[in-house]
Amino acid sequence: MDDIDGAILRELQRDGRMSMAELGSQLGIAPSTVFKRIEKLKNAGIIERFTIVINQKCFEHTLIAFLNVRVTPEKKTDVEAFMMELPSVLELYEVLEPGDFFVKVRVQSITELKREVLIPLSGLAGVRDIQTIIAVRKVKEQVQNG
Amino acid sequence: MDDIDGAILRELQRDGRMSMAELGSQLGIAPSTVFKRIEKLKNAGIIERFTIVINQKCFEHTLIAFLNVRVTPEKKTDVEAFMMELPSVLELYEVLEPGDFFVKVRVQSITELKREVLIPLSGLAGVRDIQTIIAVRKVKEQVQNG
DNA sequence: TTTGAAATCCGAGGGAA
DNA sequence: TTCCCTCGGATTTCAAA
């Protein structure tokens, strides 16, 4: 990781399909060198993957909710594994208080929230309590620190 | 936007460098058709851009926290504007309970959380109460529904 | 590590169905 | 729309520095 790698990461973040040639001429190095550096960054796990940013406004009928889930200690891994597999679960954290897990969920509606998440979860052995926070308006959203 | 477009979006999200040929054979359509559909998705603004996901662990020791912020009604827009400008604030939602705003924050440390977020916020006129939930372990993170 | 050159592969567009 | 085909350009490999 040096300045050149940093520049490559910055440019690819801006445009993940930038060609090796263009990157190379911008950085003053050969395309094949760019290629090798990108390979190294991938293998080192610094570049996790290439992806696309989808305009969420196109799929606006979504509801964001946050759950505080309290679990009995011996069932923790089971509950964790269960939530890992739920497609509506966007993020899952272990926390200290006020629950054991803190979950960010995206669903189409409150009906779907109940049917896909709350009911299956609350029926699961070891789930003691779920507190739900429902967002009524998204004010800001970004993935990286600004 | 049909099922094929949806599948293209899903695959490109998983691997933004997937070739038209591979996408095509997976979907049972010709590469050139894939190409044209992707062009349409870009022009329609559904695909905003191609990018990379960078492993945040490589750069910083980050701490994720969630805040429930209760605010006096007449100062709500001021507090909202203030939080919009904080670079550590990744997401900001208006909610019904148990606060008025629900905030996702990323910082380097608890020290930074206090210095950059909690202290400035709690000093702001109209902020009545802040509850903080600190994540101790990230179990899952994705941007789109799986 | 970096490079240029070579080989292979792919994107991008035209035209026909 | 979709597919087939083609060519110009890109990716990727590799020997050498």
XYZ file of C-alpha atoms (C1' of nucleotides) in Angstrom:
326
model
C 0.000 0.000 0.000
C 1.605 3.217 -1.181
C 0.360 6.425 -2.772
C -0.182 4.732 -6.120
C -2.377 2.046 -4.574
C -4.285 4.788 -2.780
C -4.849 6.624 -6.047
C -6.002 3.415 -7.732
C -8.528 2.818 -4.961
C -9.813 6.368 -5.174
C -10.256 6.245 -8.927
C -11.907 2.837 -8.888
C -14.278 4.009 -6.220
C -15.262 6.833 -8.516
C -15.468 4.595 -11.588
C -15.119 0.862 -11.080
C -14.890 0.214 -14.815
C -11.997 2.546 -15.520
C -9.587 0.827 -17.886
C -6.059 -0.149 -16.949
C -4.800 2.063 -19.761
C -6.565 5.163 -18.508
C -5.587 4.517 -14.915
C -2.012 3.955 -16.035
C -1.704 7.126 -18.041
C -3.244 9.096 -15.197
C -0.716 7.677 -12.743
C 2.215 7.563 -15.126
C 2.661 3.783 -15.007
C 2.115 0.951 -17.474
C -1.298 -0.724 -17.805
C 0.195 -4.075 -16.891
C 1.515 -2.566 -13.682
C -1.929 -1.222 -12.869
C -3.294 -4.698 -13.486
C -0.820 -6.328 -11.115
C -1.462 -3.783 -8.419
C -5.209 -4.263 -8.668
C -4.704 -8.026 -8.426
C -2.615 -7.538 -5.328
C -5.228 -5.267 -3.776
C -7.890 -7.882 -4.464
C -5.812 -10.739 -3.090
C -4.955 -8.745 0.002
C -8.677 -8.238 0.580
C -8.357 -4.456 0.416
C -10.637 -4.398 -2.607
C -13.447 -6.628 -1.411
C -15.306 -6.639 -4.698
C -16.413 -4.681 -7.733
C -20.032 -3.654 -7.645
C -22.625 -1.154 -8.839
C -24.482 1.598 -7.030
C -28.200 1.296 -7.647
C -30.443 4.305 -7.444
C -32.667 3.454 -4.510
C -35.306 5.927 -5.619
C -36.248 3.390 -8.277
C -37.275 1.014 -5.515
C -38.712 3.519 -3.150
C -41.421 1.429 -1.567
C -39.151 0.376 1.201
C -39.393 0.601 4.923
C -36.331 0.801 7.152
C -36.572 -0.553 10.678
C -34.134 -1.205 13.487
C -34.533 -4.044 15.957
C -33.083 -4.561 19.366
C -33.098 -8.299 19.940
C -32.526 -9.793 23.366
C -31.487 -13.430 23.382
C -30.736 -16.126 25.931
C -26.959 -16.674 25.974
C -26.983 -20.341 24.981
C -29.062 -19.690 21.839
C -27.088 -16.694 20.659
C -25.279 -18.415 17.796
C -28.495 -20.023 16.555
C -30.304 -16.694 16.471
C -27.319 -15.066 14.814
C -27.212 -17.746 12.111
C -30.928 -17.349 11.532
C -30.711 -13.593 11.079
C -27.679 -13.929 8.808
C -29.866 -15.799 6.343
C -32.805 -13.403 6.315
C -32.613 -11.388 3.095
C -34.326 -8.386 4.670
C -31.564 -8.076 7.242
C -29.111 -5.522 5.878
C -26.914 -5.157 8.919
C -26.425 -7.110 12.093
C -24.351 -6.087 15.072
C -23.648 -7.493 18.454
C -24.104 -4.792 21.074
C -23.914 -4.432 24.834
C -27.096 -2.559 25.595
C -30.075 -2.449 25.415
C -30.244 -5.802 23.599
C -27.796 -8.452 22.410
C -28.192 -7.908 18.697
C -28.954 -4.744 16.832
C -30.415 -5.241 13.389
C -31.114 -2.995 10.405
C -33.896 -4.309 8.241
C -35.324 -3.252 4.891
C -38.782 -4.438 3.875
C -41.584 -3.307 1.610
C -44.164 -2.738 4.308
C -45.073 -3.246 7.929
C -46.937 -6.352 6.852
C -43.759 -7.765 5.372
C -41.789 -6.718 8.450
C -44.126 -8.759 10.629
C -44.397 -11.714 8.282
C -40.748 -12.006 7.194
C -38.910 -10.861 10.264
C -40.789 -10.276 13.509
C -42.943 -13.398 13.521
C -40.212 -15.849 12.445
C -37.759 -14.256 14.872
C -40.059 -14.160 17.852
C -40.943 -17.809 17.265
C -37.296 -18.777 17.438
C -36.018 -20.529 20.559
C -33.908 -18.190 22.640
C -35.430 -14.919 21.473
C -36.618 -13.195 24.606
C -37.582 -9.775 23.380
C -37.658 -7.565 20.285
C -37.921 -3.791 20.304
C -38.729 -2.231 16.951
C -37.873 1.254 15.731
C -39.490 2.214 12.442
C -38.143 5.034 10.313
C -40.780 7.304 8.862
C -38.449 9.400 6.727
C -34.915 8.940 5.454
C -33.016 12.157 5.990
C -29.493 11.079 4.997
C -27.759 7.968 3.745
C -24.164 7.345 2.752
C -21.876 4.344 2.833
C -18.501 5.946 3.451
C -17.655 8.723 5.874
C -18.045 12.070 4.140
C -37.435 -3.127 -15.784
C -38.365 -6.795 -15.818
C -37.025 -9.920 -14.180
C -34.006 -10.004 -16.479
C -33.024 -6.456 -15.550
C -33.468 -7.393 -11.915
C -31.193 -10.382 -12.342
C -28.596 -8.246 -14.116
C -28.628 -5.760 -11.247
C -28.272 -8.513 -8.686
C -25.348 -10.131 -10.464
C -23.558 -6.846 -11.072
C -23.974 -5.996 -7.448
C -22.259 -9.233 -6.568
C -19.552 -8.764 -9.195
C -19.397 -5.460 -11.009
C -16.801 -6.770 -13.469
C -18.780 -9.752 -14.657
C -18.502 -9.991 -18.428
C -21.468 -9.667 -20.740
C -20.780 -13.182 -21.974
C -20.954 -14.714 -18.523
C -24.025 -12.722 -17.585
C -25.654 -13.727 -20.834
C -25.025 -17.429 -20.479
C -26.270 -17.319 -16.909
C -29.482 -15.602 -17.993
C -29.859 -17.447 -21.280
C -29.589 -14.346 -23.492
C -26.986 -13.045 -25.916
C -24.074 -10.932 -24.632
C -25.056 -8.038 -26.868
C -28.509 -8.057 -25.342
C -26.973 -7.898 -21.892
C -24.861 -4.989 -23.068
C -27.842 -3.075 -24.391
C -29.831 -3.676 -21.227
C -26.979 -2.452 -19.073
C -26.717 0.680 -21.221
C -30.411 1.276 -20.725
C -30.124 0.782 -16.980
C -27.267 3.289 -16.881
C -29.081 5.838 -19.012
C -32.217 5.469 -16.939
C -30.129 6.256 -13.857
C -30.983 2.946 -12.233
C -27.316 1.985 -12.267
C -25.724 5.120 -10.852
C -22.131 3.996 -11.276
C -19.662 1.147 -11.082
C -17.463 1.145 -8.024
C -15.452 -0.973 -5.611
C -16.064 -1.989 -2.027
C -13.019 -1.251 0.078
C -12.382 -3.221 3.219
C -12.670 -0.601 5.931
C -10.673 -2.718 8.363
C -7.560 -2.026 6.313
C -7.705 1.649 7.039
C -9.185 2.394 10.351
C -10.301 0.947 13.513
C -13.918 1.962 13.184
C -16.709 1.998 15.670
C -20.361 1.837 14.703
C -22.919 3.414 17.016
C -26.629 4.166 16.851
C -28.209 7.152 18.532
C -31.752 7.836 19.519
C -32.087 11.603 19.670
C -35.077 13.297 21.282
C -35.637 16.882 20.263
C -38.021 19.700 21.107
C -40.414 20.138 18.161
C -39.550 23.734 17.335
C -35.812 22.963 17.020
C -36.203 19.835 14.942
C -35.084 21.312 11.636
C -32.050 22.947 13.240
C -30.934 19.696 14.804
C -31.570 17.867 11.550
C -29.485 20.372 9.594
C -26.693 20.059 12.127
C -26.577 16.287 11.912
C -26.722 16.371 8.120
C -23.388 18.161 8.141
C -21.578 15.847 10.551
C -19.256 13.629 8.487
C -19.472 10.782 11.006
C -23.220 10.545 10.494
C -23.772 7.835 7.890
C -27.532 7.600 8.130
C -30.250 9.722 9.634
C -33.907 8.834 9.966
C -36.920 10.421 11.464
C -38.747 7.916 13.651
C -41.779 7.783 15.890
C -40.397 6.048 18.948
C -38.400 6.006 21.137
C -36.801 9.269 19.919
C -37.348 11.738 17.111
C -34.223 10.986 15.103
C -32.396 7.735 14.722
C -28.784 8.057 13.649
C -26.093 5.657 12.454
C -22.609 6.924 13.158
C -19.133 5.718 12.224
C -16.157 6.969 14.197
C -12.641 5.833 15.035
C -13.135 5.474 18.752
C -15.366 6.225 21.703
C -13.283 9.324 22.276
C -14.099 10.544 18.789
C -17.746 9.612 19.273
C -17.917 11.855 22.312
C -15.844 14.670 20.865
C -17.291 14.777 17.350
C -20.873 13.750 17.920
C -22.219 13.430 21.451
C -20.793 16.614 22.937
C -21.616 18.906 19.981
C -25.075 17.379 19.717
C -25.942 17.563 23.370
C -24.837 21.182 23.459
C -27.245 22.041 20.674
C -30.417 23.950 21.551
C -33.420 21.664 21.363
C -31.634 18.367 22.014
C -33.356 16.888 25.030
C -31.885 13.418 25.217
C -29.505 11.035 23.454
C -29.468 7.277 23.910
C -26.387 5.540 22.524
C -26.077 1.959 21.323
C -22.527 0.865 20.566
C -21.813 -2.142 18.354
C -19.076 -4.417 19.635
C -18.962 -6.720 16.610
C -20.208 -6.419 13.047
C -21.915 -9.663 12.126
C -23.336 -8.768 8.713
C -23.350 -5.807 6.390
C -24.861 -5.361 2.957
C -26.294 -2.435 1.097
C -29.057 -4.113 -0.856
C -31.532 -6.788 0.104
C -30.046 -10.214 -0.494
C 8.595 -4.412 -9.301
C 8.139 -2.662 -13.589
C 7.791 -2.862 -18.431
C 6.571 -3.607 -23.511
C 4.977 -6.871 -26.542
C 2.073 -10.756 -27.660
C -2.052 -13.421 -27.292
C -6.389 -13.745 -25.904
C -10.620 -11.962 -24.720
C -14.234 -8.575 -24.539
C -17.145 -4.514 -25.465
C -19.681 -1.964 -28.663
C -22.187 -1.316 -32.665
C -24.465 -2.520 -37.300
C -27.684 -5.075 -39.585
C -31.040 -8.861 -40.073
C -34.842 -11.451 -38.085
C -36.488 -6.202 -28.850
C -33.269 -9.883 -29.804
C -29.348 -12.215 -31.842
C -25.164 -12.857 -34.765
C -20.967 -11.186 -36.262
C -17.067 -8.343 -36.481
C -13.324 -5.230 -35.363
C -11.021 -2.106 -32.458
C -9.524 -1.996 -28.116
C -9.027 -3.960 -23.618
C -7.258 -7.454 -20.367
C -3.857 -10.626 -19.065
C 0.395 -13.220 -19.518
C 5.244 -13.378 -19.723
C 10.152 -12.720 -20.463
C 13.423 -9.423 -19.504
C 15.384 -5.520 -17.024
